[in-house]
Short mmCIF file of C-alpha atoms and ligand atoms in Angstrom, two decimals:
data_model
loop_
_atom_site.label_atom_id
_atom_site.label_comp_id
_atom_site.label_asym_id
_atom_site.label_seq_id
_atom_site.Cartn_x
_atom_site.Cartn_y
_atom_site.Cartn_z
CA UNK T 10 28.28 -18.90 -29.17
CA UNK T 11 27.96 -22.36 -30.64
CA UNK T 12 25.75 -24.34 -28.19
CA UNK T 13 22.25 -25.62 -28.89
CA UNK T 14 19.43 -23.14 -28.27
CA UNK T 15 18.61 -22.74 -24.58
CA UNK T 16 15.06 -21.36 -24.48
CA UNK T 17 13.53 -24.27 -22.59
CA UNK T 18 16.47 -24.55 -20.22
CA UNK T 19 15.36 -23.44 -16.78
CA UNK T 20 18.91 -23.32 -15.47
CA UNK T 21 19.60 -20.44 -17.84
CA UNK T 22 16.20 -18.81 -17.27
CA UNK T 23 16.72 -18.90 -13.49
CA UNK T 24 20.05 -17.20 -13.84
CA UNK T 25 18.60 -14.62 -16.22
CA UNK T 26 15.96 -13.77 -13.62
CA UNK T 27 18.62 -13.34 -10.97
CA UNK T 28 20.67 -11.17 -13.35
CA UNK T 29 17.67 -8.89 -13.88
CA UNK T 30 17.07 -8.57 -10.13
CA UNK T 31 20.68 -7.85 -9.20
CA UNK T 32 21.21 -5.45 -12.12
CA UNK T 33 18.32 -3.42 -10.70
CA UNK T 34 19.62 -3.74 -7.14
CA UNK T 35 23.16 -2.75 -8.11
CA UNK T 36 21.78 0.02 -10.29
CA UNK T 37 19.93 1.50 -7.32
CA UNK T 38 23.16 1.65 -5.31
CA UNK T 39 24.98 3.37 -8.17
CA UNK T 40 22.08 5.77 -8.74
CA UNK T 41 22.23 6.94 -5.12
CA UNK T 42 25.91 7.84 -5.62
CA UNK T 43 25.12 9.48 -8.98
CA UNK T 44 22.54 11.71 -7.32
CA UNK T 45 25.01 12.75 -4.61
CA UNK T 46 28.39 12.73 -6.25
CA UNK T 47 30.01 14.43 -3.25
CA UNK T 48 30.07 10.90 -1.72
CA UNK T 49 32.12 9.48 -4.63
CA UNK T 50 35.80 8.68 -4.20
CA UNK T 51 37.50 8.26 -7.56
CA UNK T 52 40.82 6.57 -8.38
CA UNK T 53 42.81 6.68 -11.60
CA UNK T 54 43.53 3.32 -13.28
CA UNK T 55 45.68 3.39 -16.45
CA UNK T 56 45.20 7.12 -17.18
CA UNK T 57 43.12 10.17 -16.37
CA UNK T 58 40.57 8.84 -18.87
CA UNK T 59 40.36 5.45 -17.14
CA UNK T 60 38.95 5.80 -13.63
CA UNK T 61 37.10 3.75 -11.04
CA UNK T 62 34.86 4.97 -8.24
CA UNK T 63 33.74 3.54 -4.95
CA UNK T 64 30.37 2.90 -6.63
CA UNK T 65 31.90 0.56 -9.24
CA UNK T 66 33.49 -1.51 -6.46
CA UNK T 67 30.43 -1.54 -4.23
CA UNK T 68 28.14 -2.64 -7.06
CA UNK T 69 30.46 -5.43 -8.19
CA UNK T 70 30.76 -6.67 -4.61
CA UNK T 71 26.96 -6.78 -4.36
CA UNK T 72 26.65 -8.68 -7.66
CA UNK T 73 29.23 -11.24 -6.58
CA UNK T 74 27.59 -11.79 -3.19
CA UNK T 75 24.13 -12.24 -4.69
CA UNK T 76 25.33 -14.70 -7.36
CA UNK T 77 27.38 -16.70 -4.86
CA UNK T 78 24.34 -16.97 -2.57
CA UNK T 79 22.18 -18.54 -5.31
CA UNK T 80 24.73 -20.27 -7.56
CA UNK T 81 27.84 -20.89 -5.41
CA UNK T 82 29.52 -23.11 -8.02
CA UNK T 83 29.34 -20.58 -10.88
CA UNK T 84 32.46 -18.74 -12.05
CA UNK T 85 32.67 -14.95 -11.82
CA UNK T 86 34.51 -12.45 -13.99
CA UNK T 87 34.12 -8.77 -13.18
CA UNK T 88 36.01 -5.70 -14.28
CA UNK T 89 37.01 -4.60 -10.79
CA UNK T 90 37.69 -7.91 -8.99
CA UNK T 91 38.76 -10.21 -11.82
CA UNK T 92 38.19 -13.94 -12.33
CA UNK T 93 37.04 -16.48 -9.81
CA UNK T 94 36.79 -19.91 -11.38
CA UNK T 95 33.71 -22.07 -10.79
CA UNK T 96 32.85 -25.73 -11.26
CA UNK T 97 29.26 -25.63 -12.61
CA UNK T 98 30.13 -24.74 -16.22
CA UNK T 99 28.44 -21.34 -15.86
CA UNK T 100 30.35 -18.07 -15.70
CA UNK T 101 29.00 -14.57 -15.04
CA UNK T 102 30.74 -11.73 -16.87
CA UNK T 103 29.99 -8.40 -15.24
CA UNK T 104 30.66 -4.72 -15.59
CA UNK T 105 29.24 -3.07 -12.47
CA UNK T 106 29.20 0.34 -14.14
CA UNK T 107 29.81 0.64 -17.87
CA UNK T 108 30.27 4.32 -18.58
CA UNK T 109 32.25 5.26 -15.47
CA UNK T 110 33.47 8.43 -17.18
CA UNK T 111 29.97 9.82 -17.80
CA UNK T 112 28.94 8.50 -14.37
CA UNK T 113 31.58 10.47 -12.46
CA UNK T 114 30.94 13.63 -14.49
CA UNK T 115 27.17 13.57 -13.87
CA UNK T 116 26.15 12.52 -17.39
CA UNK T 117 23.29 9.98 -17.30
CA UNK T 118 24.71 7.52 -19.89
CA UNK T 119 25.86 4.49 -17.88
CA UNK T 120 24.56 1.05 -17.01
CA UNK T 121 25.08 -2.23 -15.20
CA UNK T 122 25.96 -5.03 -17.64
CA UNK T 123 25.77 -8.75 -16.84
CA UNK T 124 26.30 -11.68 -19.21
CA UNK T 125 25.94 -15.38 -18.43
CA UNK T 126 28.11 -17.97 -20.14
CA UNK T 127 27.69 -21.72 -20.26
CA UNK T 128 30.97 -23.18 -21.38
CA UNK T 129 32.13 -20.99 -24.26
CA UNK T 130 28.63 -19.82 -25.19
CA UNK T 131 27.07 -16.54 -24.08
CA UNK T 132 23.54 -17.65 -23.16
CA UNK T 133 21.97 -14.58 -21.56
CA UNK T 134 22.59 -10.88 -21.11
CA UNK T 135 21.08 -8.09 -19.02
CA UNK T 136 21.79 -4.37 -19.25
CA UNK T 137 20.16 -1.96 -16.82
CA UNK T 138 20.24 1.83 -17.22
CA UNK T 139 19.19 3.27 -13.83
CA UNK T 140 18.80 6.90 -14.93
CA UNK T 141 16.04 5.96 -17.37
CA UNK T 142 14.90 2.82 -15.52
CA UNK T 143 15.39 0.72 -18.66
CA UNK T 144 16.06 -3.00 -18.27
CA UNK T 145 17.23 -4.80 -21.40
CA UNK T 146 17.24 -8.58 -21.17
CA UNK T 147 17.83 -11.48 -23.56
CA UNK T 148 18.25 -15.20 -23.39
CA UNK T 149 19.58 -17.26 -26.25
CA UNK T 150 16.60 -18.49 -28.26
CA UNK T 151 14.20 -16.53 -26.04
CA UNK T 152 14.17 -13.10 -27.70
CA UNK T 153 15.16 -9.69 -26.36
CA UNK T 154 13.06 -7.34 -24.27
CA UNK T 155 13.12 -3.80 -22.89
CA UNK T 156 11.16 -3.52 -19.64
CA UNK T 157 9.39 -6.73 -20.61
CA UNK T 158 8.40 -5.68 -24.14
CA UNK T 159 9.99 -7.35 -27.19
CA UNK T 160 12.61 -5.27 -29.02
CA UNK T 161 14.07 -5.53 -32.50
CA UNK T 162 16.96 -3.95 -34.35
CA UNK T 163 16.01 -1.48 -37.05
CA UNK T 164 14.78 -3.16 -40.22
CA UNK T 165 15.48 -0.05 -42.31
CA UNK T 166 18.60 1.69 -41.03
CA UNK T 167 21.69 1.99 -43.17
CA UNK T 168 24.90 3.80 -42.25
CA UNK T 169 23.58 6.73 -44.28
CA UNK T 170 20.09 6.90 -42.75
CA UNK T 171 20.87 5.89 -39.16
CA UNK T 172 23.54 6.67 -36.56
CA UNK T 173 26.60 4.54 -35.74
CA UNK T 174 27.52 4.18 -32.07
CA UNK T 175 31.27 4.59 -31.80
CA UNK T 176 33.67 3.57 -29.08
CA UNK T 177 37.20 4.86 -28.65
CA UNK T 178 39.84 4.29 -26.02
CA UNK T 179 43.60 4.58 -25.62
CA UNK T 180 44.23 0.86 -26.07
CA UNK T 181 44.33 1.19 -29.88
CA UNK T 182 46.21 3.66 -32.18
CA UNK T 183 44.14 6.81 -32.69
CA UNK T 184 44.45 6.59 -36.49
CA UNK T 185 42.21 3.50 -36.50
CA UNK T 186 39.36 5.55 -35.06
CA UNK T 187 40.06 8.68 -37.10
CA UNK T 188 40.22 6.60 -40.29
CA UNK T 189 36.82 5.03 -39.70
CA UNK T 190 35.29 8.36 -38.73
CA UNK T 191 36.67 10.08 -41.81
CA UNK T 192 35.41 7.38 -44.18
CA UNK T 193 32.02 7.20 -42.44
CA UNK T 194 31.51 10.95 -42.76
CA UNK T 195 32.77 10.97 -46.36
CA UNK T 196 30.13 8.33 -47.17
CA UNK T 197 27.30 10.35 -45.65
CA UNK T 198 27.14 8.60 -42.27
CA UNK T 199 27.18 9.98 -38.72
CA UNK T 200 28.30 8.74 -35.30
CA UNK T 201 27.63 9.23 -31.62
CA UNK T 202 29.75 8.32 -28.58
CA UNK T 203 28.03 8.57 -25.21
CA UNK T 204 30.77 6.95 -23.09
CA UNK T 205 28.97 3.66 -22.41
CA UNK T 206 29.61 1.02 -25.04
CA UNK T 207 27.30 -1.50 -23.34
CA UNK T 208 24.43 0.98 -23.36
CA UNK T 209 25.03 1.83 -27.03
CA UNK T 210 24.88 -1.89 -27.85
CA UNK T 211 21.52 -2.07 -26.05
CA UNK T 212 20.43 0.87 -28.20
CA UNK T 213 21.30 -1.15 -31.32
CA UNK T 214 19.12 -3.99 -30.03
CA UNK T 215 16.26 -1.53 -29.45
CA UNK T 216 16.53 -0.10 -32.98
CA UNK T 217 17.78 3.30 -31.77
CA UNK T 218 21.30 3.05 -33.17
CA UNK T 219 21.94 1.47 -36.57
CA UNK T 220 25.17 -0.25 -35.53
CA UNK T 221 28.08 -0.12 -33.09
CA UNK T 222 31.81 -0.32 -33.61
CA UNK T 223 34.73 -0.14 -31.23
CA UNK T 224 38.24 -1.33 -32.13
CA UNK T 225 38.85 -2.92 -28.73
CA UNK T 226 36.60 -3.86 -25.84
CA UNK T 227 36.83 -6.28 -22.97
CA UNK T 228 34.42 -9.18 -22.43
CA UNK T 229 32.59 -7.43 -19.57
CA UNK T 230 31.89 -4.42 -21.81
CA UNK T 231 30.15 -6.26 -24.61
CA UNK T 232 29.08 -9.86 -23.87
CA UNK T 233 25.60 -8.91 -22.65
CA UNK T 234 25.15 -6.62 -25.65
CA UNK T 235 26.01 -9.44 -28.06
CA UNK T 236 23.09 -11.61 -26.87
CA UNK T 237 20.70 -8.66 -26.92
CA UNK T 238 21.61 -7.77 -30.50
CA UNK T 239 21.47 -11.34 -31.80
CA UNK T 240 18.13 -11.99 -30.14
CA UNK T 241 16.78 -8.68 -31.46
CA UNK T 242 17.55 -9.79 -35.03
CA UNK T 243 20.91 -8.11 -35.54
CA UNK T 244 24.30 -9.41 -36.63
CA UNK T 245 27.57 -9.59 -34.72
CA UNK T 246 31.14 -10.38 -35.59
CA UNK T 247 31.56 -13.30 -33.21
CA UNK T 248 34.06 -12.76 -30.39
CA UNK T 249 35.29 -16.33 -30.89
CA UNK T 250 37.57 -14.61 -33.42
CA UNK T 251 39.41 -12.81 -30.59
CA UNK T 252 42.81 -14.27 -29.69
CA UNK T 253 41.38 -15.02 -26.22
CA UNK T 254 38.48 -13.93 -24.03
CA UNK T 255 40.83 -12.16 -21.63
CA UNK T 256 42.57 -10.28 -24.45
CA UNK T 257 39.31 -8.70 -25.64
CA UNK T 258 38.96 -7.53 -29.22
CA UNK T 259 37.04 -5.54 -31.79
CA UNK T 260 33.27 -5.18 -31.45
CA UNK T 261 31.38 -4.87 -34.73
CA UNK T 262 27.60 -5.30 -34.58
CA UNK T 263 24.51 -3.89 -36.21
CA UNK T 264 21.16 -4.07 -37.88
CA UNK T 265 20.89 -5.92 -41.22
CA UNK T 266 21.16 -2.89 -43.52
CA UNK T 267 24.51 -1.80 -42.10
CA UNK T 268 26.51 -5.00 -42.40
CA UNK T 269 28.26 -4.77 -45.74
CA UNK T 270 29.19 -1.09 -45.42
CA UNK T 271 30.38 -1.28 -41.81
CA UNK T 272 32.53 -4.35 -42.40
CA UNK T 273 34.05 -2.71 -45.49
CA UNK T 274 34.85 0.57 -43.71
CA UNK T 275 36.26 -1.08 -40.59
CA UNK T 276 38.24 -3.55 -42.71
CA UNK T 277 39.79 -0.75 -44.75
CA UNK T 278 41.00 0.98 -41.57
CA UNK T 279 42.20 -2.03 -39.56
CA UNK T 280 45.16 -1.51 -37.20
C1 IPD X 301 34.29 1.78 -21.22
C2 IPD X 301 33.06 2.25 -21.94
C3 IPD X 301 33.45 3.07 -23.14
C4 IPD X 301 34.31 2.27 -24.09
C5 IPD X 301 35.55 1.73 -23.37
C6 IPD X 301 35.14 0.95 -22.13
P1 IPD X 301 34.01 1.59 -18.56
O1 IPD X 301 33.95 1.00 -20.09
O2 IPD X 301 32.28 1.17 -22.39
O3 IPD X 301 32.31 3.49 -23.85
O4 IPD X 301 34.71 3.09 -25.16
O5 IPD X 301 36.26 0.88 -24.24
O6 IPD X 301 36.31 0.54 -21.45
O7 IPD X 301 35.44 1.88 -18.29
O8 IPD X 301 33.18 2.80 -18.52
O9 IPD X 301 33.50 0.43 -17.79
CA1 CA X 302 33.02 -1.14 -19.44
CA1 CA X 303 33.22 -0.52 -15.82
#
């Protein structure tokens, strides 16, 4: 995230507008499946806790078609259909449904997440939660909004007064998560895990959650959330510290009053 600020750059703004439109369009497709889950076919990926549905695939296909129609030279990276290189210098990083587990079980905590990169910089991010009709959108240097209204991270929350969003998965030893949870609780904090890391990152940007931590995420899970949180006045541990974009890495983000404590607790429990 090291490019000059992009707020007057229409090429980014045009793409952000398209991201907002297709997040809503894809979200409507997913919502129709969510409301009639008898139509869902579900396949296991790496484990019974890692599944994909026909809705995930249909939404990602729609996103790819819409982007290709407007920006045919842009690169595409999506969770379900992988990387397609482009030549324009822009790359879209997409999770058609973040929170597939809650989605397939009928729990309304899931979203469509779309980030736009220019070179190595994440320049815009959109997260749409269809069940609440909430559209979070941010462009680098242009601020963050929720349904068009400016949003900000909490100016007051600490780990003791607010709630930490927590992510866990089977890609990392369980003791890393249990260690952080134990120390957080011992220090008077509390956590929530709703099954959608992208949506919890949007909640940090909106001042609902104090911070978010997950020991490993992929780029499509968190890139849109990073822009939202930065533009809403929060801090992030920059993903340029990951070994590579495709490897993914730890996600540690929050509002100002959480930084020192969260970094200390996570650092003390590193893998
Ligand atoms: C998952 C969710 C979950 C997080 C996992 C992700 P998916 O994404 O964001 O909250 O803990 O690390 O893989 O599979 O629902 O797209
Ligand atoms: Ca995801
Ligand atoms: Ca997904």
